[in-house]
């Protein structure tokens, strides 16, 4: 029997609650799919830091390289200095494992979830490829004369040819693979940047032009990030694959999550093709909802689906997505935010029950 070793980082706030449901679904799929999963739990979180003062040690990052994949909940605690644990765990994973792609599908599963009038699932089905190791997240910068009237804060945006090239190439390959989604129309890649105001971002313009030469079948498109926000609301059907910088990808995917119905359903993969990769819902730890059993676990459950697809369990991955789609369109799960009367655990149970029923 095939066996996978999966690292699990439940994290803070609603993280552990949604991860529990994700694992429930993972176990159900494994039992029926004929594979087994060995889970290795890691405690790193703000909560753990407050108790132990421990962040992620270098040796653990090495250990992570030996796993098949990692599933993470959310990191961030109101009593810990902002960014400290996020940098250690989230950026530790992204930079430490060189997970240079942050893959964020924006897919509307059923019309009533969408806040934009008249948009249906056929209009909202695109993917954001967010560069995940550079840009304004490079951690290069600091403060001079901190906390004085003369304070200077500097941050450097890093865009390397290699970083832009590999993200762009991934986006073009993905566009080719998605041709079935586009039902006959040409695949399209949209480069999103702000190279008019931030001139060094023209390295993206040039890598995009360079890579595109290898993909004559793909339609080329470009939008500045401000305009992209407008088009995502006005004409989301224009988009197929977006490739963009780390920060812009972070921002536009929260907007994208709203097109899908809310933060509760958006999932992502932090990927280095061929190497150990990490999957997580894109929402945060939402301390105000923690411990109440009201957060939607669908983002975590769809992160499990993305993880299975990545490790080669395509059928299991597909079955989870179909179950979620079915439960949302029949309104068995009425919403993906905290307004639904369904508890986190009940939502997970509904997915597991549907998986069992869909089989018989
Ligand atoms: C995300 C989050 C993180 C990011 C934070 C928590 C560091 O917003 O995964 O989108 O900015 O990448
Ligand atoms: Mg974000």
Coordinates of C-alpha atoms and ligand atoms in Angstrom, one line a residue:
X1 CA 0.0 0.0 0.0
X2 CA 1.2 3.4 -0.9
X3 CA 2.1 5.6 2.2
X4 CA 2.7 9.3 2.5
X5 CA 4.4 11.2 5.3
X6 CA 2.6 14.4 5.8
X7 CA 3.7 17.2 8.2
X8 CA 0.9 18.9 10.0
X9 CA 1.2 22.4 11.4
X10 CA -2.2 23.3 13.0
X11 CA -1.0 26.8 14.1
X12 CA -3.0 29.4 15.9
X13 CA -6.6 30.6 16.4
X14 CA -9.0 28.8 14.0
X15 CA -6.0 26.9 12.4
X16 CA -6.3 23.8 14.6
X17 CA -10.1 23.7 14.2
X18 CA -10.0 23.8 10.4
X19 CA -7.0 21.4 10.2
X20 CA -8.9 18.8 12.2
X21 CA -11.6 18.8 9.6
X22 CA -9.1 18.7 6.8
X23 CA -7.4 15.7 8.4
X24 CA -10.8 14.0 8.8
X25 CA -11.4 14.3 5.1
X26 CA -7.9 13.2 4.3
X27 CA -8.3 10.1 6.4
X28 CA -11.7 9.3 4.7
X29 CA -10.1 9.6 1.3
X30 CA -7.1 7.5 2.2
X31 CA -9.2 4.7 3.6
X32 CA -11.2 4.5 0.3
X33 CA -8.3 5.4 -2.0
X34 CA -6.1 2.6 -0.8
X35 CA -3.2 4.6 0.6
X36 CA -2.1 5.4 4.1
X37 CA -1.0 8.7 5.6
X38 CA 1.6 9.0 8.4
X39 CA 1.1 12.4 10.1
X40 CA 3.9 14.2 11.8
X41 CA 2.6 17.1 14.0
X42 CA 4.6 20.2 14.6
X43 CA 3.6 22.7 17.3
X44 CA 5.1 25.9 15.9
X45 CA 2.7 28.8 16.4
X46 CA 2.3 32.0 18.3
X47 CA 0.7 30.1 21.1
X48 CA 3.6 27.7 21.3
X49 CA 6.1 30.6 21.2
X50 CA 4.4 32.3 24.1
X51 CA 4.8 29.1 26.1
X52 CA 8.3 28.0 25.1
X53 CA 9.9 31.0 23.3
X54 CA 10.7 28.6 20.5
X55 CA 10.6 29.4 16.8
X56 CA 11.2 27.0 14.0
X57 CA 14.8 25.6 14.4
X58 CA 17.0 25.1 11.3
X59 CA 17.0 21.3 11.9
X60 CA 13.3 21.1 11.6
X61 CA 13.4 22.8 8.2
X62 CA 15.8 20.0 7.1
X63 CA 13.4 17.4 8.5
X64 CA 10.6 19.0 6.5
X65 CA 12.5 18.3 3.3
X66 CA 12.0 14.6 3.9
X67 CA 8.2 14.8 4.0
X68 CA 5.9 14.2 1.1
X69 CA 4.0 17.4 1.8
X70 CA 3.0 19.7 4.6
X71 CA -0.5 20.9 5.7
X72 CA -0.7 24.1 7.6
X73 CA -3.6 25.9 9.4
X74 CA -2.9 29.5 10.1
X75 CA -0.2 31.4 12.1
X76 CA -0.6 34.6 14.1
X77 CA -1.4 35.4 17.7
X78 CA -2.6 38.8 19.1
X79 CA -0.2 38.6 22.1
X80 CA 3.0 38.0 20.0
X81 CA 4.8 40.9 18.2
X82 CA 3.3 41.1 14.7
X83 CA 5.2 39.1 12.1
X84 CA 7.6 37.3 14.4
X85 CA 6.0 33.9 14.2
X86 CA 4.7 34.4 10.7
X87 CA 8.2 35.1 9.5
X88 CA 9.5 32.0 11.3
X89 CA 6.9 29.5 10.2
X90 CA 5.3 30.8 7.0
X91 CA 8.3 32.5 5.5
X92 CA 10.5 29.9 7.1
X93 CA 8.7 27.3 5.0
X94 CA 8.4 29.4 1.8
X95 CA 12.0 30.6 1.8
X96 CA 13.6 27.6 3.6
X97 CA 12.1 25.0 1.2
X98 CA 12.3 27.5 -1.7
X99 CA 8.6 27.2 -2.4
X100 CA 8.7 29.7 -5.2
X101 CA 5.1 29.3 -6.4
X102 CA 2.1 30.3 -4.4
X103 CA -0.7 28.7 -6.3
X104 CA -4.1 30.3 -5.5
X105 CA -7.1 29.1 -7.5
X106 CA -10.1 31.6 -7.6
X107 CA -13.0 29.4 -8.4
X108 CA -16.7 30.1 -7.8
X109 CA -18.5 26.8 -6.9
X110 CA -22.0 28.1 -7.0
X111 CA -23.6 31.4 -8.1
X112 CA -25.3 32.3 -4.8
X113 CA -21.9 32.6 -3.0
X114 CA -20.7 35.4 -5.3
X115 CA -21.2 39.0 -4.2
X116 CA -21.0 40.2 -7.8
X117 CA -24.4 40.4 -9.5
X118 CA -24.9 38.1 -12.4
X119 CA -21.6 36.2 -12.2
X120 CA -21.8 32.5 -12.3
X121 CA -19.3 29.6 -11.9
X122 CA -18.4 29.8 -15.6
X123 CA -17.3 33.5 -15.1
X124 CA -15.0 32.9 -12.1
X125 CA -12.5 30.2 -12.6
X126 CA -8.9 31.4 -12.8
X127 CA -5.6 30.9 -11.0
X128 CA -3.2 33.3 -9.5
X129 CA 0.5 32.3 -9.6
X130 CA 2.1 34.4 -6.9
X131 CA 5.9 34.5 -6.8
X132 CA 6.6 33.4 -3.3
X133 CA 10.2 34.0 -2.4
X134 CA 11.1 37.5 -3.4
X135 CA 9.7 41.0 -3.9
X136 CA 8.9 43.1 -0.9
X137 CA 8.9 39.9 1.3
X138 CA 12.7 39.6 0.9
X139 CA 13.3 40.8 4.5
X140 CA 16.0 43.1 3.2
X141 CA 15.6 46.4 5.0
X142 CA 15.4 47.9 8.4
X143 CA 15.3 51.0 10.5
X144 CA 17.7 53.8 11.1
X145 CA 17.3 56.0 14.1
X146 CA 14.3 53.9 15.1
X147 CA 11.7 55.6 17.3
X148 CA 13.1 59.0 16.9
X149 CA 11.8 62.0 14.9
X150 CA 14.5 61.2 12.3
X151 CA 13.5 57.6 11.8
X152 CA 14.1 56.1 8.4
X153 CA 12.4 52.8 7.4
X154 CA 13.7 51.0 4.3
X155 CA 12.6 47.9 2.5
X156 CA 14.0 46.5 -0.7
X157 CA 11.9 44.8 -3.4
X158 CA 13.9 42.0 -4.9
X159 CA 13.1 40.7 -8.3
X160 CA 15.6 38.3 -9.8
X161 CA 15.6 37.1 -13.4
X162 CA 15.6 33.5 -12.1
X163 CA 12.7 34.2 -9.7
X164 CA 10.6 36.0 -12.4
X165 CA 11.5 33.4 -15.0
X166 CA 10.5 30.3 -13.0
X167 CA 7.2 31.8 -11.8
X168 CA 6.3 32.9 -15.3
X169 CA 7.2 29.6 -16.8
X170 CA 5.1 27.8 -14.2
X171 CA 2.2 30.1 -15.2
X172 CA 2.5 29.3 -18.9
X173 CA 2.8 25.5 -18.2
X174 CA -0.3 25.8 -16.0
X175 CA -2.2 27.7 -18.7
X176 CA -1.5 24.9 -21.2
X177 CA -2.7 22.3 -18.7
X178 CA -5.9 24.2 -18.1
X179 CA -7.0 24.1 -21.7
X180 CA -9.9 21.8 -20.6
X181 CA -11.2 24.5 -18.4
X182 CA -11.3 26.9 -21.2
X183 CA -13.4 24.7 -23.5
X184 CA -11.9 25.5 -26.8
X185 CA -10.7 29.0 -26.2
X186 CA -7.0 29.9 -26.1
X187 CA -5.3 29.7 -22.8
X188 CA -4.2 33.1 -21.5
X189 CA -1.6 34.4 -19.1
X190 CA -2.0 37.8 -17.6
X191 CA 1.1 39.5 -16.1
X192 CA 0.1 41.8 -13.2
X193 CA 2.7 44.3 -12.0
X194 CA 3.1 48.0 -11.5
X195 CA 6.0 48.6 -13.8
X196 CA 4.8 52.1 -14.8
X197 CA 5.4 53.5 -11.3
X198 CA 8.0 50.9 -10.1
X199 CA 10.3 50.8 -13.0
X200 CA 12.6 48.0 -11.9
X201 CA 9.5 45.8 -12.2
X202 CA 10.1 45.9 -15.9
X203 CA 12.2 42.8 -15.3
X204 CA 8.8 41.1 -15.1
X205 CA 7.9 42.6 -18.5
X206 CA 11.1 41.2 -20.0
X207 CA 11.0 37.8 -18.5
X208 CA 7.4 37.5 -19.5
X209 CA 8.2 38.4 -23.1
X210 CA 11.2 36.0 -23.0
X211 CA 9.2 33.0 -21.6
X212 CA 6.2 33.6 -23.8
X213 CA 8.3 32.8 -26.9
X214 CA 8.1 29.2 -25.9
X215 CA 4.3 29.2 -25.7
X216 CA 2.9 30.5 -29.0
X217 CA -0.4 28.9 -28.3
X218 CA -0.9 31.0 -25.2
X219 CA -2.6 34.4 -25.4
X220 CA -0.6 37.2 -23.7
X221 CA -2.2 39.8 -21.5
X222 CA -1.0 42.4 -19.1
X223 CA -2.7 44.6 -16.4
X224 CA -1.3 47.0 -13.8
X225 CA -2.3 45.8 -10.4
X226 CA -4.7 48.6 -9.7
X227 CA -6.5 48.0 -13.0
X228 CA -6.4 44.2 -12.2
X229 CA -8.5 44.8 -9.1
X230 CA -11.0 46.6 -11.2
X231 CA -11.2 43.9 -13.8
X232 CA -11.4 41.2 -11.2
X233 CA -14.7 42.7 -10.1
X234 CA -16.0 43.9 -13.4
X235 CA -14.9 41.1 -15.8
X236 CA -13.5 38.2 -13.8
X237 CA -14.3 36.0 -16.8
X238 CA -11.3 37.6 -18.6
X239 CA -8.8 35.9 -16.4
X240 CA -7.3 32.4 -16.9
X241 CA -3.9 32.4 -15.3
X242 CA -2.4 35.5 -13.6
X243 CA 1.3 35.7 -12.7
X244 CA 2.4 38.4 -10.3
X245 CA 4.8 39.5 -7.6
X246 CA 4.7 38.3 -4.0
X247 CA 2.9 41.3 -2.5
X248 CA 0.5 41.9 -5.3
X249 CA -0.4 38.2 -5.3
X250 CA -1.1 38.4 -1.6
X251 CA -3.4 41.4 -2.0
X252 CA -5.3 40.3 -5.1
X253 CA -6.0 36.8 -3.7
X254 CA -7.9 38.2 -0.7
X255 CA -10.0 40.1 -3.3
X256 CA -10.2 36.8 -5.3
X257 CA -11.4 34.9 -2.1
X258 CA -14.3 37.3 -1.9
X259 CA -15.3 36.5 -5.5
X260 CA -15.4 32.8 -4.4
X261 CA -17.7 33.6 -1.5
X262 CA -15.3 34.5 1.3
X263 CA -12.0 33.8 3.0
X264 CA -13.4 30.6 4.4
X265 CA -13.1 28.8 1.1
X266 CA -9.9 29.9 -0.5
X267 CA -7.0 27.4 -0.5
X268 CA -3.4 27.6 -1.7
X269 CA -0.3 25.6 -2.4
X270 CA 3.2 26.8 -1.7
X271 CA 5.1 24.8 -4.3
X272 CA 8.5 23.9 -5.5
X273 CA 7.7 21.5 -8.3
X274 CA 9.2 18.1 -7.5
X275 CA 10.0 18.9 -3.9
X276 CA 8.2 18.9 -0.5
X277 CA 5.5 21.5 -0.8
X278 CA 3.1 23.1 1.7
X279 CA -0.7 23.6 1.5
X280 CA -2.8 26.0 3.5
X281 CA -6.1 27.8 3.5
X282 CA -5.3 31.5 2.7
X283 CA -7.2 32.9 5.6
X284 CA -5.5 33.9 8.8
X285 CA -5.8 32.7 12.4
X286 CA -9.0 34.9 13.0
X287 CA -8.6 35.0 16.8
X288 CA -12.0 36.5 17.2
X289 CA -13.6 33.3 15.8
X290 CA -11.3 30.8 17.5
X291 CA -12.6 28.2 19.8
X292 CA -16.2 28.8 18.8
X293 CA -16.5 26.0 16.2
X294 CA -17.9 28.5 13.6
X295 CA -15.1 28.9 11.1
X296 CA -15.5 27.3 7.7
X297 CA -13.1 24.5 7.2
X298 CA -13.6 24.5 3.4
X299 CA -10.4 26.3 2.8
X300 CA -8.4 23.7 4.7
X301 CA -10.4 20.9 3.1
X302 CA -9.7 22.3 -0.4
X303 CA -6.0 22.7 0.7
X304 CA -6.0 18.9 1.3
X305 CA -7.5 18.4 -2.1
X306 CA -4.7 20.5 -3.7
X307 CA -2.1 18.6 -1.6
X308 CA -3.5 15.2 -2.8
X309 CA -3.3 16.4 -6.4
X310 CA 0.3 17.5 -5.9
X311 CA 1.4 14.2 -4.4
X312 CA -0.3 12.3 -7.3
X313 CA -3.6 11.2 -5.7
X314 CA -5.6 12.9 -8.4
X315 CA -8.7 10.9 -8.0
X316 CA -9.0 11.6 -4.2
X317 CA -8.3 15.3 -4.9
X318 CA -11.0 15.5 -7.5
X319 CA -13.5 13.7 -5.2
X320 CA -13.0 16.2 -2.4
X321 CA -13.6 19.1 -4.8
X322 CA -16.7 17.5 -6.2
X323 CA -18.1 16.9 -2.7
X324 CA -17.5 20.5 -1.8
X325 CA -19.0 21.7 -5.0
X326 CA -22.1 19.5 -4.5
X327 CA -22.7 20.5 -0.9
X328 CA -22.4 24.2 -1.7
X329 CA -24.6 24.1 -4.8
X330 CA -27.3 22.1 -3.0
X331 CA -26.9 24.5 0.0
X332 CA -26.3 21.6 2.3
X333 CA -23.5 24.0 3.3
X334 CA -25.2 27.3 2.9
X335 CA -22.3 29.7 3.1
X336 CA -18.5 29.8 3.6
X337 CA -18.4 32.4 6.3
X338 CA -19.4 32.4 9.9
X339 CA -23.0 33.3 9.1
X340 CA -24.0 29.8 8.3
X341 CA -25.5 28.0 11.2
X342 CA -23.2 25.0 10.5
X343 CA -20.4 24.3 12.9
X344 CA -16.8 23.7 11.7
X345 CA -17.0 20.1 12.7
X346 CA -20.4 19.5 11.2
X347 CA -19.2 20.9 7.9
X348 CA -16.3 18.5 7.9
X349 CA -18.7 15.6 8.7
X350 CA -21.0 16.6 5.8
X351 CA -18.0 16.4 3.4
X352 CA -17.0 13.0 4.8
X353 CA -20.6 11.7 4.6
X354 CA -20.9 12.9 1.0
X355 CA -17.7 11.2 0.1
X356 CA -19.1 7.9 1.5
X357 CA -22.4 8.3 -0.3
X358 CA -20.9 9.4 -3.6
X359 CA -19.1 6.0 -3.6
X360 CA -22.1 3.8 -3.2
Ligands
LIG1 C1 -1.0 34.9 3.1 C2 -0.8 35.7 4.4 C3 0.7 35.8 4.7 C4 1.4 36.6 3.5 C5 1.1 36.5 6.0 C6 0.4 35.9 7.2 C7 2.5 36.6 6.2 O1 -1.4 36.9 4.3 O2 -0.5 33.7 3.1 O3 -1.6 35.4 2.2 O4 1.4 37.8 3.5 O5 1.8 35.9 2.6
LIG2 MG1 -2.6 37.1 2.5

